[in-house]
PDB file of N, CA and C in Angstrom:
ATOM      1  N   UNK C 318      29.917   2.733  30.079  1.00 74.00           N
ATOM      2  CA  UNK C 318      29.584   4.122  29.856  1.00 74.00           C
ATOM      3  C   UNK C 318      28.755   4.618  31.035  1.00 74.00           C
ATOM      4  N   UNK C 319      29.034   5.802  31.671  1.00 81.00           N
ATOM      5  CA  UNK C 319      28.453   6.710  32.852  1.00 81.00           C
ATOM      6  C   UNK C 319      27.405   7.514  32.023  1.00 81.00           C
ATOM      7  N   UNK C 320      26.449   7.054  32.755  1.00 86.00           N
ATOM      8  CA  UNK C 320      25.171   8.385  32.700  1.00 86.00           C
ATOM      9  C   UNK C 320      25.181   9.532  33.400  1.00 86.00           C
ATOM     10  N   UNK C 321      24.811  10.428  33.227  1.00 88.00           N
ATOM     11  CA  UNK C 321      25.139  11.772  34.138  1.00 88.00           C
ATOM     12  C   UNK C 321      24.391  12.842  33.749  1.00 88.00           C
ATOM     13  N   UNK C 322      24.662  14.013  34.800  1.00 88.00           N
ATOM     14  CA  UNK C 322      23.568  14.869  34.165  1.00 88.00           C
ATOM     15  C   UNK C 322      24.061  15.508  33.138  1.00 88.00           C
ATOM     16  N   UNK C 323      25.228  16.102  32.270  1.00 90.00           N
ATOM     17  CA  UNK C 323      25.503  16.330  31.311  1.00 90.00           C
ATOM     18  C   UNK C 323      25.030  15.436  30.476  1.00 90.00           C
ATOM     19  N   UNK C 324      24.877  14.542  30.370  1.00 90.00           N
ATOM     20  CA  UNK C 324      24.363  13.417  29.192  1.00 90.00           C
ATOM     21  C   UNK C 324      23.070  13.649  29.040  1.00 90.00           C
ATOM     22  N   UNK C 325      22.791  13.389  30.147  1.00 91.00           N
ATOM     23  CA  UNK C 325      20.843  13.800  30.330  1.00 91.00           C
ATOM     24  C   UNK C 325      20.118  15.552  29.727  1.00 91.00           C
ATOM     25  N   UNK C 326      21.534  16.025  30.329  1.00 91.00           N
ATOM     26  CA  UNK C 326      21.076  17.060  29.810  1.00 91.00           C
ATOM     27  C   UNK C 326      21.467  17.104  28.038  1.00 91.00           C
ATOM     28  N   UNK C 327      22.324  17.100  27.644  1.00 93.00           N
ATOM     29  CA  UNK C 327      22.781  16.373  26.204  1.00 93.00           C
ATOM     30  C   UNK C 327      21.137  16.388  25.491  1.00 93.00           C
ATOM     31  N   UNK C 328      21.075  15.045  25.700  1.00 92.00           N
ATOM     32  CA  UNK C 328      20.006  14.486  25.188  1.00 92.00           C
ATOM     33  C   UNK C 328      18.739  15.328  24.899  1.00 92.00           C
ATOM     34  N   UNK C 329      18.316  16.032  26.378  1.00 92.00           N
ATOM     35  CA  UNK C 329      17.078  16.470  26.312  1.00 92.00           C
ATOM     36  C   UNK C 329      17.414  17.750  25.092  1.00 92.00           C
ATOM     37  N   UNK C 330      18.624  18.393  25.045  1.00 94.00           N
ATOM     38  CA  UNK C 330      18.604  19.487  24.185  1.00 94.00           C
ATOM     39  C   UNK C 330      18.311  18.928  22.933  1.00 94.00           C
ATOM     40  N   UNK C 331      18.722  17.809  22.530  1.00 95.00           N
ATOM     41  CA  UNK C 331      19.114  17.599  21.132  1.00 95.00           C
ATOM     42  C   UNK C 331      17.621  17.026  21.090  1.00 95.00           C
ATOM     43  N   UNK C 332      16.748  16.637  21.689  1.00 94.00           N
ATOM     44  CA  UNK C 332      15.257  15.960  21.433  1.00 94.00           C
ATOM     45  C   UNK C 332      14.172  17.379  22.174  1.00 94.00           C
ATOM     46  N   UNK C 333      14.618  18.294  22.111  1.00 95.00           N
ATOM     47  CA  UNK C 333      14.151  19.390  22.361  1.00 95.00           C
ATOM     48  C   UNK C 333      12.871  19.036  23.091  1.00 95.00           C
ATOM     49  N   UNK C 334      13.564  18.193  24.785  1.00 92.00           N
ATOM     50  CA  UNK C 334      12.776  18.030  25.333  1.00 92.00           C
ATOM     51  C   UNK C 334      12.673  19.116  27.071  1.00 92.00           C
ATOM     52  N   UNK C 335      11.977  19.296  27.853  1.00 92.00           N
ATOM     53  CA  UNK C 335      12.268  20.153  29.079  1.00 92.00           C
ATOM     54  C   UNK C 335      12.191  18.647  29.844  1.00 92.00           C
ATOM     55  N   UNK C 336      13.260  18.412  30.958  1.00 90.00           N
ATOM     56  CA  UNK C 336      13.645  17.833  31.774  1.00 90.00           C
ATOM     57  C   UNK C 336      13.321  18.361  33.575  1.00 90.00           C
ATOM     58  N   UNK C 337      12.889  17.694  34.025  1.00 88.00           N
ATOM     59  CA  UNK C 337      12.887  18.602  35.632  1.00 88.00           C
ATOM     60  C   UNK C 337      13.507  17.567  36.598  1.00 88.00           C
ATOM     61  N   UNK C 338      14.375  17.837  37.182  1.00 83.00           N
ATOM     62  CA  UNK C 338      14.907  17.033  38.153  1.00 83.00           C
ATOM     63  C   UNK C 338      14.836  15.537  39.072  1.00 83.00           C
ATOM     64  N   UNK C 339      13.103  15.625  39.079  1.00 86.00           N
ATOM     65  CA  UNK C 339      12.323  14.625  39.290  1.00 86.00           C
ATOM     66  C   UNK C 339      12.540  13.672  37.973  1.00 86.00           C
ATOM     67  N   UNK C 340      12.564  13.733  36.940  1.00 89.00           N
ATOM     68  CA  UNK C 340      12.258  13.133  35.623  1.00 89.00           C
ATOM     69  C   UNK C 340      13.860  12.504  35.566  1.00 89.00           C
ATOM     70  N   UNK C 341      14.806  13.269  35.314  1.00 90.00           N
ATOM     71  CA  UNK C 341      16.442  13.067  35.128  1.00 90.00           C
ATOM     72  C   UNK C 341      16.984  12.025  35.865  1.00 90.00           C
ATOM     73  N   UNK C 342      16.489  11.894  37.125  1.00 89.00           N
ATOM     74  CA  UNK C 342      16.545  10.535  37.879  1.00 89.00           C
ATOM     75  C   UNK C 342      16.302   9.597  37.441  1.00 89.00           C
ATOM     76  N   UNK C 343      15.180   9.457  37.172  1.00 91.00           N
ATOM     77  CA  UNK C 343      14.440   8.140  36.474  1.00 91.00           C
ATOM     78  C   UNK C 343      15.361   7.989  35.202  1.00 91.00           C
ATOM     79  N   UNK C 344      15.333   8.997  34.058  1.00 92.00           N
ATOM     80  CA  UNK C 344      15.722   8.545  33.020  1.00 92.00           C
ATOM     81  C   UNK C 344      16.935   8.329  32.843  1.00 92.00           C
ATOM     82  N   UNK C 345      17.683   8.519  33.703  1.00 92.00           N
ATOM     83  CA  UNK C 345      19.302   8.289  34.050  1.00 92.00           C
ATOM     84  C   UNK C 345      19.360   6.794  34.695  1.00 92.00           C
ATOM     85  N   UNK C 346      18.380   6.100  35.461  1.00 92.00           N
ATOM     86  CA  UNK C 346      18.598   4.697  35.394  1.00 92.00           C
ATOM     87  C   UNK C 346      17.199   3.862  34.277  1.00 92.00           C
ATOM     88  N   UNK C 347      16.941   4.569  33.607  1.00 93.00           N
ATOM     89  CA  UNK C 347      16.272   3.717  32.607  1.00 93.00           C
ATOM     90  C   UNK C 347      18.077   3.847  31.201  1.00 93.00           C
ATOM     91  N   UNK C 348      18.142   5.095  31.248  1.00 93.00           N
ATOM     92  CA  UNK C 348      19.505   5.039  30.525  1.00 93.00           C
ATOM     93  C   UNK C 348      20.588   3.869  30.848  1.00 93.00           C
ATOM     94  N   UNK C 349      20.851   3.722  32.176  1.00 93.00           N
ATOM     95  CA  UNK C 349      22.079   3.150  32.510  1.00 93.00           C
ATOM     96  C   UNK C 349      21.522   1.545  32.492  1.00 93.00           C
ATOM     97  N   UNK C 350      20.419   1.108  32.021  1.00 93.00           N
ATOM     98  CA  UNK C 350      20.150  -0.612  32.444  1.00 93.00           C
ATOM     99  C   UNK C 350      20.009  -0.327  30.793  1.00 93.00           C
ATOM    100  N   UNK C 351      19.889   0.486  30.024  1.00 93.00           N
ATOM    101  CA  UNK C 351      19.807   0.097  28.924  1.00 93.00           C
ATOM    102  C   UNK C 351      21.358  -0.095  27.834  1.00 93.00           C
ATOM    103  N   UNK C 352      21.829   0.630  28.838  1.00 92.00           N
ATOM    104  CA  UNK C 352      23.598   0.809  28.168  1.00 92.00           C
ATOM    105  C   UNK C 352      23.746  -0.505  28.651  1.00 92.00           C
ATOM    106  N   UNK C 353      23.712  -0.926  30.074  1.00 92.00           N
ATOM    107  CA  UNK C 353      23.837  -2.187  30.439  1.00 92.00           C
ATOM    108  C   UNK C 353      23.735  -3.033  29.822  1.00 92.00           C
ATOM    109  N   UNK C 354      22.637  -3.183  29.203  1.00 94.00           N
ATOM    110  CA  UNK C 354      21.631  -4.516  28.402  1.00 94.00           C
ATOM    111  C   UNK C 354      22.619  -4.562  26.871  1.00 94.00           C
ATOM    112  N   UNK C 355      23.019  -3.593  26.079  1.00 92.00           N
ATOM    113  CA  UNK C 355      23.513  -3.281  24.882  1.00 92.00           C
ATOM    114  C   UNK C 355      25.363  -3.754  25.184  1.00 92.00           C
ATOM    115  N   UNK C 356      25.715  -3.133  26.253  1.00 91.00           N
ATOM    116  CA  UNK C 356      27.316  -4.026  26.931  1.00 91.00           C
ATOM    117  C   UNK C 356      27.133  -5.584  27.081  1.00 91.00           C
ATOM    118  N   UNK C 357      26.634  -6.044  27.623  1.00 93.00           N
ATOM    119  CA  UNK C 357      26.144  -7.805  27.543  1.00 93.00           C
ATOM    120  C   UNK C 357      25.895  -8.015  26.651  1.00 93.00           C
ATOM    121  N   UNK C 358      24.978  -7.555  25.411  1.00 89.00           N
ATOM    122  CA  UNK C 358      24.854  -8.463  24.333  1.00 89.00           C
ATOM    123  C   UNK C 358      26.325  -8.756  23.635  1.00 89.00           C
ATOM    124  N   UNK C 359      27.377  -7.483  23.668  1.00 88.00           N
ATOM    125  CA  UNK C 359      28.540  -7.639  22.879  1.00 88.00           C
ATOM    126  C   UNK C 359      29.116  -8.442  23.576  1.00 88.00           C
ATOM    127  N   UNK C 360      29.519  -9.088  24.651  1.00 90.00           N
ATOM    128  CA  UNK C 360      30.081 -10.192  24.839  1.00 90.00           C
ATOM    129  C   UNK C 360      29.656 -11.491  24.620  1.00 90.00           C
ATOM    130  N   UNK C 361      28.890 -11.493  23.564  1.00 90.00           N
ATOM    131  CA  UNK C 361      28.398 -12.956  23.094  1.00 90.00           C
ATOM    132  C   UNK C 361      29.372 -13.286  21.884  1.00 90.00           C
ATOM    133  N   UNK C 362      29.375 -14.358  21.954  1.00 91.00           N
ATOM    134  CA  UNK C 362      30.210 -14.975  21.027  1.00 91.00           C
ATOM    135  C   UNK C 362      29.374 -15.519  19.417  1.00 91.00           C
ATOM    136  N   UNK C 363      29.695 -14.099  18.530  1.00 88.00           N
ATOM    137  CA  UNK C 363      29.383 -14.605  16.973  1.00 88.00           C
ATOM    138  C   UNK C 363      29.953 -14.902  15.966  1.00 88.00           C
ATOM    139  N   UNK C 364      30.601 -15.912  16.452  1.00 90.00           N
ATOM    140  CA  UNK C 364      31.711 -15.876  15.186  1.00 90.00           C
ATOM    141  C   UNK C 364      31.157 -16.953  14.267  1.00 90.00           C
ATOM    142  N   UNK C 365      30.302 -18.044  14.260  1.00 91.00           N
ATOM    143  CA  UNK C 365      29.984 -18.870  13.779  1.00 91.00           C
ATOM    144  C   UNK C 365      28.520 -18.522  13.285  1.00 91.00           C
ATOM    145  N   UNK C 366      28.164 -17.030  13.706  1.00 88.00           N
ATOM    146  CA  UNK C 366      26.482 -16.362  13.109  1.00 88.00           C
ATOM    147  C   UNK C 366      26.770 -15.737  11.716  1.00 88.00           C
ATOM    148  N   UNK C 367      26.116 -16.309  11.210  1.00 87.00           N
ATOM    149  CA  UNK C 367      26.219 -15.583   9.611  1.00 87.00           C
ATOM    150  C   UNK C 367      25.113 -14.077   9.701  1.00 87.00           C
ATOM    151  N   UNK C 368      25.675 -12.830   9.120  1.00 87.00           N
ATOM    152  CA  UNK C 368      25.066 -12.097   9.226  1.00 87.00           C
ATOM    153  C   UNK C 368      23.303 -12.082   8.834  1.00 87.00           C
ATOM    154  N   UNK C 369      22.475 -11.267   9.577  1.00 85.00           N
ATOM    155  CA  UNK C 369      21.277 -11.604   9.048  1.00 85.00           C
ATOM    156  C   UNK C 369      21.140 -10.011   7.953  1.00 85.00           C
ATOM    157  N   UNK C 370      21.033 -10.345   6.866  1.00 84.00           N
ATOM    158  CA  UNK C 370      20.506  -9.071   6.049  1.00 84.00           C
ATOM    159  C   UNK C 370      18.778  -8.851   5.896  1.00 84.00           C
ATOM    160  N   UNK C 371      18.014 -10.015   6.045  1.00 81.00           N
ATOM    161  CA  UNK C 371      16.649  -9.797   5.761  1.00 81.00           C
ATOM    162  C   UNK C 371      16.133 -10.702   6.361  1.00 81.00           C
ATOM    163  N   UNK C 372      14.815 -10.005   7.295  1.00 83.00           N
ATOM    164  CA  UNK C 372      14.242 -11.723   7.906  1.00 83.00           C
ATOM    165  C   UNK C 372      13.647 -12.648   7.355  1.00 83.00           C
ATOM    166  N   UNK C 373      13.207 -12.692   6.174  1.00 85.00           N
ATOM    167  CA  UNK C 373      12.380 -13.482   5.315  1.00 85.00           C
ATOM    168  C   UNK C 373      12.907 -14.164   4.189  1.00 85.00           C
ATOM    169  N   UNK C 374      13.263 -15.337   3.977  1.00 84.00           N
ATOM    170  CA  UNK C 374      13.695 -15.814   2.429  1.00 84.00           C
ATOM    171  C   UNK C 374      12.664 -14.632   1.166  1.00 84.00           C
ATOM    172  N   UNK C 375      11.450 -14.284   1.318  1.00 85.00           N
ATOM    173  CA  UNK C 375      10.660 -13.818   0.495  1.00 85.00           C
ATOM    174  C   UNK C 375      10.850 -12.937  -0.417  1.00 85.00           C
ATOM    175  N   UNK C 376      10.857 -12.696  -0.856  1.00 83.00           N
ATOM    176  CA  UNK C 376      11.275 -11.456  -2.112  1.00 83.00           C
ATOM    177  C   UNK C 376      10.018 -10.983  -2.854  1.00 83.00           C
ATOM    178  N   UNK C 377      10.179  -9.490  -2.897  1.00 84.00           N
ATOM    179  CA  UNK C 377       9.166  -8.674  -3.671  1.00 84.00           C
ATOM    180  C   UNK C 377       8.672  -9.537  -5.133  1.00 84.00           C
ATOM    181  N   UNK C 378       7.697  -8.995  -5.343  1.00 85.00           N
ATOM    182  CA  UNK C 378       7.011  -9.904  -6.649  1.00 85.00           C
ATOM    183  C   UNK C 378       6.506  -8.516  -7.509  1.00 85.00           C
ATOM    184  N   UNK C 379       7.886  -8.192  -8.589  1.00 89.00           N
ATOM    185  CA  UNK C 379       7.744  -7.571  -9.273  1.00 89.00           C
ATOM    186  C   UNK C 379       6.833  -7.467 -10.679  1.00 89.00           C
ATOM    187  N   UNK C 380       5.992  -6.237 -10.866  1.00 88.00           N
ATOM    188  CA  UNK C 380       4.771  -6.744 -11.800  1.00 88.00           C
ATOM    189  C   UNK C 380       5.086  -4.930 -12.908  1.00 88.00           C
ATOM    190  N   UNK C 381       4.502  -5.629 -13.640  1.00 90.00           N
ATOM    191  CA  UNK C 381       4.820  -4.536 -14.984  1.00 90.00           C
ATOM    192  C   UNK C 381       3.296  -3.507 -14.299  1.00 90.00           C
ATOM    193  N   UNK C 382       4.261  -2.043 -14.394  1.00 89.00           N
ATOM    194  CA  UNK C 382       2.287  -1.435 -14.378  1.00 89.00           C
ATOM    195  C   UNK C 382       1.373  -1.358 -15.480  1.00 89.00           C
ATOM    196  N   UNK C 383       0.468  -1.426 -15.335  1.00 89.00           N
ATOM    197  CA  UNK C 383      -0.677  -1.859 -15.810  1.00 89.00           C
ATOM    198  C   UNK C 383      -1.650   0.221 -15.596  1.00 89.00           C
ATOM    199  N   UNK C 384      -1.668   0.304 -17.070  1.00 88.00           N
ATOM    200  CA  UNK C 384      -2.594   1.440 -17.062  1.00 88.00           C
ATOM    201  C   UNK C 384      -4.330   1.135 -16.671  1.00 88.00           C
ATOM    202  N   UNK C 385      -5.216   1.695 -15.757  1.00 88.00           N
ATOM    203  CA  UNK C 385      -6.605   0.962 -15.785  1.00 88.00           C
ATOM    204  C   UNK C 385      -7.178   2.107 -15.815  1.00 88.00           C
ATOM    205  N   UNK C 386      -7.778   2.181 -16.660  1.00 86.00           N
ATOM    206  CA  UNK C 386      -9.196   3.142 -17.024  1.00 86.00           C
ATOM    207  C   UNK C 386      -9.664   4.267 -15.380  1.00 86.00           C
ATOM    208  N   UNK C 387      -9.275   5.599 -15.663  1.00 88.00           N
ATOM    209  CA  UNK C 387      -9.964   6.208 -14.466  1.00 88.00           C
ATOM    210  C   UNK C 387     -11.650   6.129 -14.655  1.00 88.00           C
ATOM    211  N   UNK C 388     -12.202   6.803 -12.829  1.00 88.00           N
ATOM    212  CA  UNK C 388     -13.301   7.670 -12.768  1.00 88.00           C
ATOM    213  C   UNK C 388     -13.032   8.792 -13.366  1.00 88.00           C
ATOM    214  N   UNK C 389     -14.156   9.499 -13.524  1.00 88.00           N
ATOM    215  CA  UNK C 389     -14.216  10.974 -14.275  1.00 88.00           C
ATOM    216  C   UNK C 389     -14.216  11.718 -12.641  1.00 88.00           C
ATOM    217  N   UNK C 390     -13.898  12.945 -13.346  1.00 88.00           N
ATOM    218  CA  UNK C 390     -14.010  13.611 -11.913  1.00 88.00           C
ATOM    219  C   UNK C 390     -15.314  13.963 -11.490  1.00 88.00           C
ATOM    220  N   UNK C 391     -16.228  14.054 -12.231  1.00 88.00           N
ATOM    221  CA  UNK C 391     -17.877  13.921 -11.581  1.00 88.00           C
ATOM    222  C   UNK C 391     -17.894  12.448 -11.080  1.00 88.00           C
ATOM    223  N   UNK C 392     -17.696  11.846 -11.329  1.00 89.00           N
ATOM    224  CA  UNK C 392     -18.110  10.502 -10.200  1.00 89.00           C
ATOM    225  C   UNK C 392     -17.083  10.471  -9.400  1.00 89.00           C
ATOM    226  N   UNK C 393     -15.950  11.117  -9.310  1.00 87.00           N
ATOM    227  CA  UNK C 393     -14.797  10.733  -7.646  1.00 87.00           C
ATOM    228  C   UNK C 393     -15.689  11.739  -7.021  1.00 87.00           C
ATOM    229  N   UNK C 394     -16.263  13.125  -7.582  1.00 90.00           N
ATOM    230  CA  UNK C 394     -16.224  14.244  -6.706  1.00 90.00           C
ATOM    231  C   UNK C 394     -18.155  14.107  -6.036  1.00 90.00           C
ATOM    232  N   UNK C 395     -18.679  12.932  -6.471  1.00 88.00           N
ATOM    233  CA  UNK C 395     -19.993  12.465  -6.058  1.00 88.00           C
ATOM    234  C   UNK C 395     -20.207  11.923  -5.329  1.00 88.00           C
ATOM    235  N   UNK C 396     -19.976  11.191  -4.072  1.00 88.00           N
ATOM    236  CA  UNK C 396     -19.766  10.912  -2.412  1.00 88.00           C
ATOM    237  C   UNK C 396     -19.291  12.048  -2.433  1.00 88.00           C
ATOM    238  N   UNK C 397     -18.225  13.002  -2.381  1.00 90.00           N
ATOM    239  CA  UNK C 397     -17.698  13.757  -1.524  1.00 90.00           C
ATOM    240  C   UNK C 397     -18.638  14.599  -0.655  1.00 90.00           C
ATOM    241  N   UNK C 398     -18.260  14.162   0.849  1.00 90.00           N
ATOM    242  CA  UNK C 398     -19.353  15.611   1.797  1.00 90.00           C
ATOM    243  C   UNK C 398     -19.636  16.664   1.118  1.00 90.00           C
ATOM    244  N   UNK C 399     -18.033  17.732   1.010  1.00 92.00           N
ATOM    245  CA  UNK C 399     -17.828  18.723   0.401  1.00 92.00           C
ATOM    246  C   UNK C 399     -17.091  18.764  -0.825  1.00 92.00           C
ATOM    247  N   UNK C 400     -17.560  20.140  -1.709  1.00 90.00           N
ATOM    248  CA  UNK C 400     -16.595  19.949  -3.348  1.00 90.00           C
ATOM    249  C   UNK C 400     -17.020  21.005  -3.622  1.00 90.00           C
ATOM    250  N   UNK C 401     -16.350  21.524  -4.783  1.00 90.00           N
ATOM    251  CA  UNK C 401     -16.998  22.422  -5.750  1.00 90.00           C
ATOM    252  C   UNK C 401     -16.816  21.545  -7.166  1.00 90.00           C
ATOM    253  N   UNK C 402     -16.503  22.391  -7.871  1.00 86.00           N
ATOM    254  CA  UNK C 402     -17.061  22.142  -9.626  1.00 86.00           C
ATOM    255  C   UNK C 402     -15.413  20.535  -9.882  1.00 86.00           C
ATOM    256  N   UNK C 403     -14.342  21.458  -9.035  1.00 89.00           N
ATOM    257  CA  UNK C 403     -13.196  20.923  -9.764  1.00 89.00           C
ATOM    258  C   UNK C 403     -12.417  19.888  -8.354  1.00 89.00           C
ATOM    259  N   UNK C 404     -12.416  20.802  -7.033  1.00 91.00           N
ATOM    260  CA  UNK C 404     -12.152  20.132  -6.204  1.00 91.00           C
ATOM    261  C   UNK C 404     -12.695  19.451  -5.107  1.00 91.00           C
ATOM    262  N   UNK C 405     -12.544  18.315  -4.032  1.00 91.00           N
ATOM    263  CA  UNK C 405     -12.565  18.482  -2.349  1.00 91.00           C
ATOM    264  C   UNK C 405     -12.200  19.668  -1.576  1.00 91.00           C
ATOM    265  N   UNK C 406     -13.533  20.009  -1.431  1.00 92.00           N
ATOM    266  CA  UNK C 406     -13.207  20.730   0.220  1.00 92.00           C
ATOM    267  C   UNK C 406     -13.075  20.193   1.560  1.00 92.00           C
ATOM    268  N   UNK C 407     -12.083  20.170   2.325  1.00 90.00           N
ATOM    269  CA  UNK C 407     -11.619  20.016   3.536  1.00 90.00           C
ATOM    270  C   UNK C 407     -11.457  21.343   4.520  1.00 90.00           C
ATOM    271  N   UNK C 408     -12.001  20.842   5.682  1.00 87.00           N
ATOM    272  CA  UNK C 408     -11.209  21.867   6.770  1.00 87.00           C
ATOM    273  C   UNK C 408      -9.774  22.201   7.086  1.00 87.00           C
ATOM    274  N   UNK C 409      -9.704  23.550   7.294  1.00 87.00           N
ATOM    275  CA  UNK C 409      -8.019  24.169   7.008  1.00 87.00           C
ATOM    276  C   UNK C 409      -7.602  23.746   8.727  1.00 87.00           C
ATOM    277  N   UNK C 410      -6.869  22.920   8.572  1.00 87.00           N
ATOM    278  CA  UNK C 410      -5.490  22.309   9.629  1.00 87.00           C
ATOM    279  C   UNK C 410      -4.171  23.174  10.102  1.00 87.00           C
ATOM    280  N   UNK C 411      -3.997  24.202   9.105  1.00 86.00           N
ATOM    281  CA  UNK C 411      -2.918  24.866   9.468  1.00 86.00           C
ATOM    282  C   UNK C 411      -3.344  26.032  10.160  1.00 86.00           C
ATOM    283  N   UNK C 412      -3.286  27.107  11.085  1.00 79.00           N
ATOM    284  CA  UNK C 412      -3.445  28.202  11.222  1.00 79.00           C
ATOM    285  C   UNK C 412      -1.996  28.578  11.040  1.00 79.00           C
ATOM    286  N   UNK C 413      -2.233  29.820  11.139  1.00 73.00           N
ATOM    287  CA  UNK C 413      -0.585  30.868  10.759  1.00 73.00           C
ATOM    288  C   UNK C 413      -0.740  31.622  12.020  1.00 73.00           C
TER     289      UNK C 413
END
């Protein structure tokens, strides 16, 4: 597979990235040793590899839930920096 600047350019649209000429170089042979690297592995011979589905013999250790007694909301809301009567107050993260 050929890298190129249609590809490069491709890419950057779809990862809604800005590209500058200087940059497209580089990432056009970091692209092409990586297509490289992914073409060589398929010429290995697996016919005798059993697929791997999971790396671990281990398996989840399924447990019944268990109801446990809450805090009241006066003692969660007692460390808190900030609160009022019912909630946490936090600083607003979003502007509009």
């Amino acid at each position: 597979m050929e890298v190129n600047d249609a590809l490069i350019q491709q890419l950057a649209t779809l990862a809604r990235l800005e590209i500058n000429a200087g940059e497209s170089a580089d990432i056009r042979q970091d692209l092409q040793r990586m297509i490289t690297f992914v073409e060589k592995l398929g010429e290995l011979d697996t016919t005798d590899v059993k697929p791997l589905l999971h790396m671990t013999t281990d398996t989840n250790v399924m447990r019944e839930d268990e109801v446990l007694p809450l805090i009241s909301r006066e003692d969660g809301l007692r460390n808190a920096p900030s609160h009022n009567e019912e909630y946490f107050k936090v600083p607003k993260v979003i502007k509009k």
